[in-house]
XYZ file of N, CA and C in Angstrom:
693
model
N 46.951 7.345 27.391
C 47.164 6.564 26.191
C 47.103 5.206 26.908
N 46.521 4.188 26.371
C 46.138 3.134 26.647
C 47.150 1.874 25.482
N 47.699 1.317 26.005
C 48.275 0.279 25.260
C 48.054 -1.196 25.438
N 48.315 -2.265 25.201
C 48.327 -3.897 24.859
C 48.251 -4.264 26.475
N 49.280 -3.643 27.301
C 49.182 -3.762 28.465
C 47.843 -3.984 29.121
N 47.341 -2.573 28.678
C 45.891 -2.375 29.710
C 44.706 -3.314 29.532
N 44.660 -4.190 28.290
C 43.696 -5.042 27.842
C 43.903 -6.235 28.556
N 45.579 -6.805 28.805
C 46.274 -8.065 29.193
C 45.929 -7.906 30.884
N 46.272 -6.642 31.421
C 46.240 -7.151 32.722
C 45.039 -7.226 33.511
N 43.834 -7.068 33.131
C 42.893 -8.130 33.536
C 42.722 -9.672 34.134
N 43.541 -9.737 32.673
C 43.664 -11.446 32.969
C 44.968 -12.043 33.654
N 45.824 -10.875 34.150
C 47.007 -11.286 34.962
C 46.553 -10.735 36.231
N 45.965 -9.782 36.720
C 45.617 -9.663 37.972
C 44.605 -9.767 38.805
N 44.585 -10.314 39.785
C 43.317 -10.367 40.476
C 42.159 -9.351 40.851
N 42.876 -8.193 40.986
C 42.599 -6.731 41.033
C 43.103 -5.971 40.288
N 42.203 -5.387 39.538
C 42.965 -3.714 38.634
C 41.921 -2.923 38.809
N 42.471 -1.884 38.732
C 41.603 -0.877 39.720
C 40.779 0.594 38.384
N 40.907 -0.317 37.354
C 40.236 0.564 36.827
C 39.295 -0.904 35.487
N 38.367 -0.090 35.020
C 37.770 -1.026 33.482
C 38.218 -0.685 32.674
N 38.810 -1.449 31.609
C 39.018 -0.422 30.096
C 38.046 0.012 29.388
N 37.029 -0.686 29.452
C 35.995 -0.026 28.758
C 34.998 1.112 29.321
N 34.592 0.405 30.645
C 33.430 1.738 31.744
C 34.138 3.121 32.420
N 35.714 2.598 32.360
C 36.123 4.065 32.828
C 36.613 4.935 31.991
N 36.734 4.711 31.021
C 37.164 5.583 29.663
C 36.163 6.104 28.721
N 37.035 7.157 28.109
C 35.793 7.503 26.623
C 37.179 7.336 25.629
N 36.763 6.217 24.806
C 37.691 6.045 23.621
C 38.136 7.251 22.844
N 38.955 7.755 22.233
C 39.043 8.917 21.315
C 39.447 8.267 19.724
N 40.600 7.919 19.978
C 40.973 6.725 18.729
C 42.393 6.126 18.935
N 42.239 4.837 18.053
C 43.723 4.197 18.079
C 44.849 5.117 17.667
N 45.801 4.972 17.863
C 47.297 5.751 17.484
C 48.057 5.266 16.570
N 48.602 4.022 17.018
C 49.553 3.152 16.077
C 49.611 1.859 16.538
N 49.805 1.043 15.746
C 49.991 -0.378 15.916
C 51.522 -0.733 15.314
N 51.861 -1.945 16.016
C 53.268 -2.792 15.496
C 53.367 -4.399 15.543
N 53.883 -4.544 14.864
C 53.618 -6.293 15.183
C 54.816 -6.617 16.097
N 54.822 -7.808 16.667
C 55.945 -8.482 17.353
C 56.684 -9.500 16.208
N 57.869 -9.887 16.600
C 58.160 -10.554 15.563
C 59.163 -12.152 16.267
N 58.698 -13.031 15.312
C 59.374 -14.131 15.817
C 60.957 -14.302 15.053
N 61.878 -14.579 16.039
C 63.143 -14.555 15.234
C 64.142 -15.598 15.735
N 65.202 -16.180 14.931
C 65.689 -17.249 15.306
C 67.233 -17.202 15.144
N 68.517 -18.023 16.028
C 69.606 -17.810 15.966
C 69.735 -18.185 14.284
N 70.867 -18.038 13.607
C 71.238 -18.325 12.035
C 71.750 -19.669 12.566
N 72.171 -20.585 13.349
C 72.410 -21.981 13.470
C 71.221 -22.855 13.542
N 69.672 -22.252 13.859
C 68.948 -23.215 14.076
C 68.199 -23.434 12.620
N 68.081 -24.672 12.402
C 67.528 -24.891 10.649
C 66.249 -25.028 10.614
N 65.742 -23.229 10.961
C 64.489 -23.293 10.236
C 64.247 -21.960 9.326
N 63.823 -21.373 8.570
C 63.546 -20.184 8.143
C 61.888 -19.811 7.931
N 61.296 -20.300 8.487
C 59.619 -20.097 8.211
C 59.158 -20.777 9.733
N 57.603 -20.319 9.822
C 57.236 -20.731 11.031
C 56.808 -22.230 11.014
N 56.290 -22.606 9.576
C 55.858 -23.942 9.617
C 57.368 -24.961 9.737
N 58.682 -24.236 9.183
C 59.897 -25.342 9.865
C 59.861 -24.939 11.328
N 59.863 -23.973 11.798
C 59.643 -23.945 13.421
C 59.014 -25.104 13.773
N 57.658 -25.077 13.229
C 56.245 -25.530 14.364
C 57.251 -27.204 14.099
N 57.902 -27.592 12.604
C 58.043 -29.185 12.642
C 59.409 -29.319 13.368
N 60.443 -28.130 13.586
C 61.199 -28.685 14.508
C 61.069 -29.014 16.228
N 60.129 -27.767 16.225
C 59.486 -27.966 17.699
C 59.096 -29.319 18.278
N 58.137 -29.855 17.079
C 57.647 -31.344 17.130
C 58.493 -32.176 17.453
N 59.689 -32.001 16.736
C 60.806 -33.036 16.797
C 61.917 -32.649 17.902
N 61.363 -31.591 18.428
C 62.482 -31.244 19.430
C 61.519 -30.596 20.865
N 60.616 -31.400 21.486
C 59.665 -30.995 22.284
C 60.277 -29.964 23.288
N 60.203 -28.915 24.001
C 60.759 -28.175 25.382
C 61.611 -27.404 24.568
N 62.485 -27.357 23.187
C 62.912 -26.080 22.887
C 62.745 -25.006 23.291
N 63.912 -24.039 23.966
C 63.512 -23.019 24.745
C 63.025 -21.577 23.703
N 62.562 -20.452 24.333
C 62.346 -19.441 23.434
C 62.317 -18.258 24.389
N 62.800 -17.107 24.208
C 63.000 -16.061 24.810
C 61.714 -15.091 24.802
N 61.499 -14.225 25.644
C 60.749 -13.313 25.764
C 61.337 -11.960 26.230
N 60.436 -10.733 26.267
C 61.309 -9.671 26.999
C 60.624 -10.001 28.859
N 59.829 -10.441 28.940
C 59.278 -10.630 30.394
C 57.788 -11.533 30.302
N 57.616 -12.053 31.378
C 56.124 -13.287 31.655
C 55.076 -12.396 31.541
N 54.151 -12.650 30.724
C 53.043 -12.243 30.900
C 52.976 -10.907 29.819
N 53.562 -10.561 28.854
C 53.841 -9.621 28.141
C 53.157 -10.128 26.660
N 52.742 -8.841 26.065
C 52.083 -9.748 24.298
C 52.901 -10.575 23.820
N 54.150 -10.493 23.921
C 55.209 -11.232 23.130
C 55.077 -12.973 23.563
N 55.077 -12.790 25.281
C 55.236 -13.980 25.918
C 53.700 -14.808 25.229
N 52.594 -14.113 25.578
C 51.154 -14.428 25.517
C 51.044 -15.016 24.025
N 51.643 -14.068 23.022
C 51.501 -14.300 21.794
C 52.025 -15.521 20.994
N 53.472 -15.987 21.918
C 54.039 -17.157 21.268
C 52.830 -18.642 22.266
N 52.683 -18.260 23.051
C 51.566 -18.929 23.980
C 50.231 -19.218 22.743
N 49.881 -18.587 22.335
C 48.816 -18.557 21.175
C 49.197 -19.709 20.003
N 50.368 -19.129 19.779
C 51.189 -20.045 18.578
C 51.022 -21.540 19.158
N 51.671 -21.858 20.404
C 51.832 -23.008 20.646
C 50.412 -23.828 20.773
N 49.449 -23.175 21.103
C 48.151 -23.860 21.149
C 47.844 -24.014 20.006
N 47.522 -23.433 18.958
C 47.238 -23.260 17.672
C 48.187 -24.488 16.848
N 49.332 -24.444 16.984
C 50.264 -25.594 16.508
C 50.051 -26.875 16.970
N 50.273 -27.119 18.215
C 50.264 -28.239 19.341
C 51.674 -28.471 19.241
N 52.398 -27.349 19.738
C 53.820 -27.841 19.955
C 54.328 -27.337 21.608
N 55.407 -27.851 22.039
C 55.944 -27.501 23.183
C 57.173 -27.020 23.373
N 57.182 -25.682 23.600
C 58.484 -24.766 23.657
C 58.342 -24.200 25.018
N 59.419 -24.025 25.563
C 60.050 -23.679 27.147
C 60.408 -22.508 27.397
N 59.467 -21.643 27.927
C 59.619 -19.953 27.749
C 60.636 -19.594 29.043
N 61.523 -18.822 28.340
C 62.459 -18.601 29.109
C 62.412 -16.687 29.341
N 62.120 -16.440 30.434
C 61.609 -14.753 30.302
C 62.594 -14.253 31.174
N 63.169 -13.034 30.343
C 64.029 -11.989 30.522
C 63.404 -10.861 31.296
N 64.242 -9.945 31.179
C 64.121 -8.658 32.187
C 64.567 -7.716 31.242
N 63.540 -7.529 30.290
C 63.910 -6.734 29.125
C 63.969 -7.072 27.524
N 63.821 -6.687 26.637
C 64.131 -6.859 25.646
C 65.523 -7.371 25.081
N 66.382 -6.133 25.648
C 67.700 -5.916 25.704
C 68.636 -7.376 25.695
N 68.177 -7.762 26.947
C 68.989 -9.009 27.605
C 68.997 -10.255 26.814
N 67.003 -10.377 26.059
C 66.872 -11.186 25.727
C 67.543 -11.350 24.389
N 67.459 -10.241 23.430
C 68.224 -9.952 22.198
C 69.565 -10.625 22.321
N 70.488 -10.101 23.178
C 71.716 -10.499 23.490
C 72.126 -11.931 23.595
N 71.216 -12.588 24.155
C 71.653 -14.174 24.208
C 70.850 -14.815 23.138
N 69.903 -14.302 22.299
C 69.641 -15.259 21.274
C 70.740 -14.752 19.958
N 71.108 -13.370 19.824
C 72.437 -13.275 19.325
C 73.500 -14.229 19.402
N 73.588 -14.455 20.762
C 74.516 -15.241 21.309
C 74.477 -16.598 21.415
N 73.135 -17.235 20.911
C 72.885 -18.369 20.442
C 73.052 -18.928 21.993
N 72.867 -18.457 22.989
C 72.459 -19.120 24.551
C 71.182 -19.405 24.017
N 69.955 -18.894 23.737
C 68.633 -19.493 23.593
C 68.456 -19.027 21.738
N 67.949 -19.978 20.969
C 67.710 -20.085 19.744
C 66.532 -19.558 19.028
N 65.526 -19.583 19.808
C 64.181 -18.651 19.257
C 63.833 -17.938 20.226
N 63.269 -16.339 19.717
C 62.691 -15.500 20.729
C 61.516 -14.753 20.075
N 60.497 -13.948 20.652
C 59.456 -13.376 19.980
C 59.852 -12.098 21.008
N 59.987 -11.079 20.039
C 60.543 -9.456 20.885
C 59.887 -8.509 19.532
N 59.834 -7.564 20.518
C 59.174 -6.525 19.441
C 59.970 -5.857 17.989
N 59.655 -5.326 17.390
C 60.187 -5.119 16.034
C 61.338 -4.147 16.049
N 61.297 -3.259 16.475
C 62.148 -2.013 16.737
C 63.717 -2.584 17.144
N 63.648 -3.038 18.056
C 65.258 -3.444 18.314
C 66.036 -4.729 17.826
N 65.195 -5.291 17.143
C 65.822 -6.378 16.357
C 66.431 -6.251 15.175
N 65.774 -5.061 14.405
C 66.163 -4.819 12.836
C 67.196 -4.797 12.032
N 67.861 -4.143 13.224
C 69.757 -4.296 13.005
C 70.342 -5.605 12.934
N 69.827 -6.305 14.140
C 70.334 -7.652 14.141
C 69.717 -8.435 12.701
N 68.698 -8.430 11.871
C 68.251 -8.767 10.890
C 69.200 -8.740 9.833
N 69.252 -7.386 9.724
C 70.008 -6.855 8.402
C 71.623 -7.330 8.838
N 72.062 -7.141 9.961
C 73.292 -7.518 9.838
C 73.675 -9.242 9.818
N 72.375 -10.085 9.545
C 72.414 -11.475 9.399
C 72.774 -12.188 10.769
N 72.624 -11.514 12.050
C 73.030 -12.279 13.607
C 72.060 -12.991 13.968
N 70.435 -12.592 13.312
C 69.363 -13.084 13.368
C 68.401 -13.000 12.323
N 67.682 -14.215 11.937
C 66.898 -14.232 11.099
C 65.527 -14.376 11.344
N 64.235 -13.756 10.294
C 62.873 -13.258 11.125
C 62.378 -14.651 10.480
N 61.586 -15.175 11.449
C 60.575 -16.542 11.309
C 59.142 -15.492 10.883
N 58.659 -14.931 11.837
C 57.177 -14.643 11.252
C 57.067 -13.428 11.678
N 56.231 -12.441 11.573
C 55.642 -11.240 12.218
C 54.052 -11.627 12.785
N 53.898 -11.019 13.859
C 52.485 -11.492 15.024
C 51.542 -10.357 14.345
N 51.433 -9.554 13.504
C 50.222 -8.685 13.360
C 49.102 -9.008 11.739
N 48.298 -8.427 11.830
C 47.530 -8.836 11.359
C 47.364 -8.726 9.945
N 48.711 -8.075 9.101
C 49.277 -7.648 7.951
C 50.641 -8.238 7.927
N 51.358 -8.019 6.915
C 52.825 -7.674 6.610
C 53.153 -6.535 7.111
N 54.467 -6.721 7.751
C 55.034 -4.987 7.726
C 55.659 -4.309 6.706
N 55.242 -3.274 6.242
C 56.445 -2.513 5.328
C 57.916 -2.732 5.400
N 58.310 -2.292 6.764
C 59.355 -2.945 6.947
C 60.266 -4.081 6.656
N 59.506 -5.062 6.720
C 59.841 -6.195 6.532
C 58.930 -7.130 5.464
N 58.602 -6.946 4.197
C 57.613 -7.387 3.612
C 57.433 -8.620 2.894
N 58.598 -9.187 3.005
C 59.032 -10.603 2.691
C 58.444 -11.501 3.496
N 58.751 -11.002 4.940
C 58.439 -11.993 5.991
C 56.736 -12.158 6.441
N 56.571 -13.596 6.028
C 55.051 -14.024 6.154
C 54.372 -13.367 7.709
N 53.328 -13.540 7.836
C 52.246 -13.112 9.218
C 52.212 -14.781 9.727
N 52.421 -14.639 10.933
C 51.892 -15.865 11.497
C 50.247 -16.735 11.035
N 49.672 -15.826 10.852
C 48.358 -15.894 10.435
C 48.123 -16.694 9.241
N 49.385 -16.391 8.291
C 49.466 -17.006 7.392
C 49.821 -18.717 7.015
N 50.384 -19.013 8.485
C 50.453 -20.491 8.395
C 49.541 -21.164 9.350
N 49.330 -19.615 10.394
C 48.269 -20.525 11.398
C 46.788 -19.499 11.438
N 46.048 -19.753 10.491
C 44.560 -18.462 10.305
C 44.282 -18.218 11.596
N 44.219 -16.986 11.912
C 43.480 -16.101 13.301
C 44.424 -15.970 13.900
N 45.649 -16.416 14.240
C 46.887 -16.458 14.960
C 47.371 -14.728 14.903
N 47.006 -13.662 15.302
C 47.831 -12.806 15.584
C 47.703 -11.825 17.092
N 48.920 -11.014 17.399
C 48.819 -10.305 18.289
C 49.544 -8.950 17.881
N 49.386 -7.806 18.748
C 49.677 -6.064 18.147
C 50.270 -6.037 18.817
N 51.587 -4.968 18.803
C 51.298 -3.588 19.870
C 50.765 -2.658 19.352
N 50.012 -2.034 20.786
C 49.033 -0.940 20.063
C 49.193 0.218 21.027
N 49.026 1.320 20.565
C 48.672 2.339 21.232
C 47.415 3.179 21.170
N 46.532 3.553 21.793
C 44.949 4.181 21.961
C 45.041 5.284 22.820
N 44.264 6.325 22.281
C 43.980 7.631 22.901
C 42.596 7.611 23.514
N 42.712 7.905 25.151
C 41.401 7.777 25.596
C 41.189 9.172 26.518
N 39.900 9.366 27.262
C 39.761 10.230 28.064
C 39.280 9.674 29.321
N 38.661 10.552 30.254
C 37.971 9.955 31.320
C 36.439 9.736 31.171
N 35.884 8.719 31.879
C 34.752 8.231 31.514
C 33.623 9.327 31.385
N 32.889 9.611 30.320
C 31.738 10.729 30.496
C 32.646 11.804 29.387
N 33.412 11.861 29.242
C 33.940 13.134 28.157
C 33.072 13.475 26.879
N 32.655 15.095 27.244
C 31.453 15.184 26.263
C 32.148 14.812 24.823
N 30.910 14.554 24.003
C 31.107 13.780 22.342
C 31.921 15.355 21.651
N 31.324 16.448 21.910
C 32.287 17.458 20.821
C 33.525 17.538 21.426
N 34.393 17.365 22.505
C 35.472 17.448 22.586
C 36.038 16.157 22.312
N 35.451 14.553 22.343
C 36.322 13.510 21.723
C 36.496 13.854 20.086
N 35.210 14.615 19.527
C 35.201 14.634 18.123
C 36.135 15.481 17.828
N 36.500 16.774 18.201
C 37.368 17.658 18.398
C 38.806 16.950 18.338
N 39.223 16.573 19.404
C 40.529 15.312 19.597
C 40.916 14.757 18.637
N 39.871 13.914 18.148
C 40.034 13.051 16.870
C 40.328 13.938 16.083
N 39.683 14.922 15.292
C 40.359 15.439 14.152
C 41.672 15.834 14.048
N 42.030 16.431 15.522
C 43.171 17.346 15.674
C 44.651 15.867 15.506
N 44.485 15.089 16.090
C 45.098 13.677 16.105
C 45.342 13.050 14.399
N 44.103 13.320 13.910
C 44.379 13.394 12.378
C 45.045 13.749 11.946
N 45.150 15.342 12.171
C 45.929 16.285 11.450
C 47.106 15.771 11.862
N 47.290 15.789 13.005
C 48.741 15.898 13.378
C 49.296 14.517 12.960
N 48.633 13.407 12.816
C 49.233 12.069 12.376
C 49.783 12.202 10.899
N 49.072 13.340 10.149
C 49.582 13.237 8.547
C 50.714 14.562 8.780
N 51.282 14.858 9.583
C 52.573 15.556 9.313
C 53.944 14.720 9.173
N 54.523 14.749 8.095
C 55.595 13.843 7.397
C 56.416 13.706 8.521
N 56.762 14.463 9.610
C 58.002 14.342 10.383
C 57.188 13.563 11.724
N 55.753 13.564 12.007
C 55.434 12.324 12.447
C 55.320 10.832 12.525
N 55.040 10.941 10.847
C 55.041 9.718 10.352
C 56.425 8.837 10.264
N 57.360 9.844 10.256
C 58.695 9.334 10.336
C 59.267 9.031 11.653
N 58.703 9.683 12.680
C 59.236 9.238 13.948
C 58.457 7.927 14.393
N 56.932 8.000 13.822
C 56.414 6.631 14.137
C 57.197 5.444 13.325
N 57.456 5.668 12.220
C 57.966 4.491 11.391
C 59.469 4.394 12.047
N 59.853 4.952 12.683
C 61.268 4.763 13.343
C 61.479 3.863 14.634
N 60.080 3.689 15.106
C 60.153 3.047 16.292
C 59.274 1.873 15.372
N 59.575 1.636 14.404
C 58.808 0.291 13.845
C 56.980 0.169 14.055
N 56.658 1.056 14.039
C 55.211 1.392 14.302
C 54.372 1.750 12.867
N 53.428 1.494 13.001
C 52.698 2.295 11.677
C 51.270 2.973 12.317
N 50.965 4.214 11.868
C 49.932 5.150 12.334
C 48.549 4.347 11.702
N 47.814 4.352 12.894
C 46.463 3.747 12.449
C 45.213 4.470 13.463
N 44.937 5.495 12.926
C 44.175 6.131 13.378
C 42.656 5.704 13.160
N 41.774 5.748 14.106
C 40.121 5.008 14.007
C 39.419 5.956 13.267
N 38.256 5.567 12.344
C 37.208 6.223 11.743
C 36.668 7.088 12.439
N 36.215 6.159 13.552
C 35.863 6.923 14.530
C 35.974 6.476 15.914
N 35.414 7.004 17.113
C 35.913 6.753 18.577
C 35.384 5.556 18.900
N 34.304 5.258 18.076
C 33.960 3.883 19.067
C 34.965 2.764 18.287
N 35.663 2.994 17.412
C 36.308 1.608 16.636
C 37.115 1.089 17.965
N 37.994 2.045 18.601
C 39.093 2.065 19.888
C 37.977 0.967 20.848
N 36.824 1.243 21.177
C 36.050 0.638 22.238
C 35.792 -0.975 21.625
N 35.542 -1.235 20.457
C 35.030 -2.408 19.898
C 36.657 -3.187 19.188
N 37.769 -2.500 19.462
C 38.996 -3.263 19.334
C 39.421 -3.589 20.814
N 38.936 -2.987 21.572
C 39.382 -3.536 23.250
C 38.418 -4.649 23.251
N 37.305 -4.140 23.332
C 36.044 -5.489 23.375
C 36.517 -6.597 22.876
N 37.163 -6.965 21.460
C 38.018 -7.881 21.125
C 38.934 -8.368 21.765
N 39.638 -7.726 21.860
C 41.399 -7.885 22.379
C 41.260 -8.411 24.044
N 40.027 -8.124 24.810
C 40.021 -8.378 26.125
C 39.880 -9.771 26.306
N 39.076 -10.578 25.713
C 38.880 -11.842 26.088
C 39.960 -12.938 25.550
N 40.874 -12.137 24.434
C 41.718 -13.136 23.881
C 42.914 -13.538 25.006
N 43.307 -12.668 26.016
C 44.083 -13.031 26.944
C 44.009 -13.868 27.894
N 42.883 -14.226 28.692
C 42.437 -15.016 29.730
C 42.858 -16.695 29.442
N 42.424 -17.464 28.341
C 42.780 -18.335 27.981
C 44.435 -18.684 28.044
N 45.173 -17.602 27.493
C 46.501 -17.625 27.207
C 47.254 -17.731 28.771
N 46.822 -16.649 29.363
C 47.204 -16.844 30.710
C 47.054 -18.173 31.492
N 46.001 -18.730 31.351
C 45.814 -19.939 31.726
C 46.719 -20.950 30.990
N 47.009 -21.028 29.862
C 47.747 -22.120 29.094
C 49.415 -21.867 29.473
N 49.732 -20.541 29.868
C 51.033 -20.248 29.942
C 51.382 -20.764 31.483
N 50.516 -20.906 32.083
C 50.314 -21.143 33.771
C 50.943 -20.391 34.822
N 50.293 -19.289 34.410
C 50.728 -18.031 35.016
C 49.334 -17.595 36.080
N 49.524 -17.688 37.381
C 48.421 -17.263 38.422
C 48.028 -16.155 38.467
N 47.004 -15.745 38.864
C 46.380 -14.101 38.948
C 47.116 -13.448 40.304
N 47.852 -12.623 40.290
C 48.455 -11.710 41.360
C 47.350 -11.001 42.043
């Protein structure tokens, strides 16, 4: 299974022992999910435009993410670049610690995975500012996407199924059909929704390659903007 970190890695590391495109045979996208920008209730912002205005008035405002170099971290760097704002990144060792500190008010803005924060949104301990996906999520239909304020700015948590390079096309097609059948099982749909993801099966295997080809060039300029050096 491939995921977003596999297309970010070439931008982060000087040596990656695989080529995401050439070394694998695409089978299908499996599921996608948005990240979410959240704020502590005491912060006087309720949407992305207000957060941008607040950041312009308060440059250097800290924001939390689960770790440095993650899709969440780089997603916020994309927002910063497009909006022309200065936010200071506070990386954590995992989303749980970041959530605890934002709920506690030590850091008042964060960009996080969707599933872990839903309970805190329902309880009012956090408020949703925007989701990062290419469309609104059915889990939070009233929360706008980032791209509604900053057109073209989006990031996704995604999972794709790949095989080794040169996998025969008859096997690829058989696996693709089987994944479609599995994805239509109500229990599978429920489990996917339970971790705040949406099933998104590719129409054909080449769609996954096209997605990765579009995703790969997104990350190097964001890694550079974040001041990260290739390890």
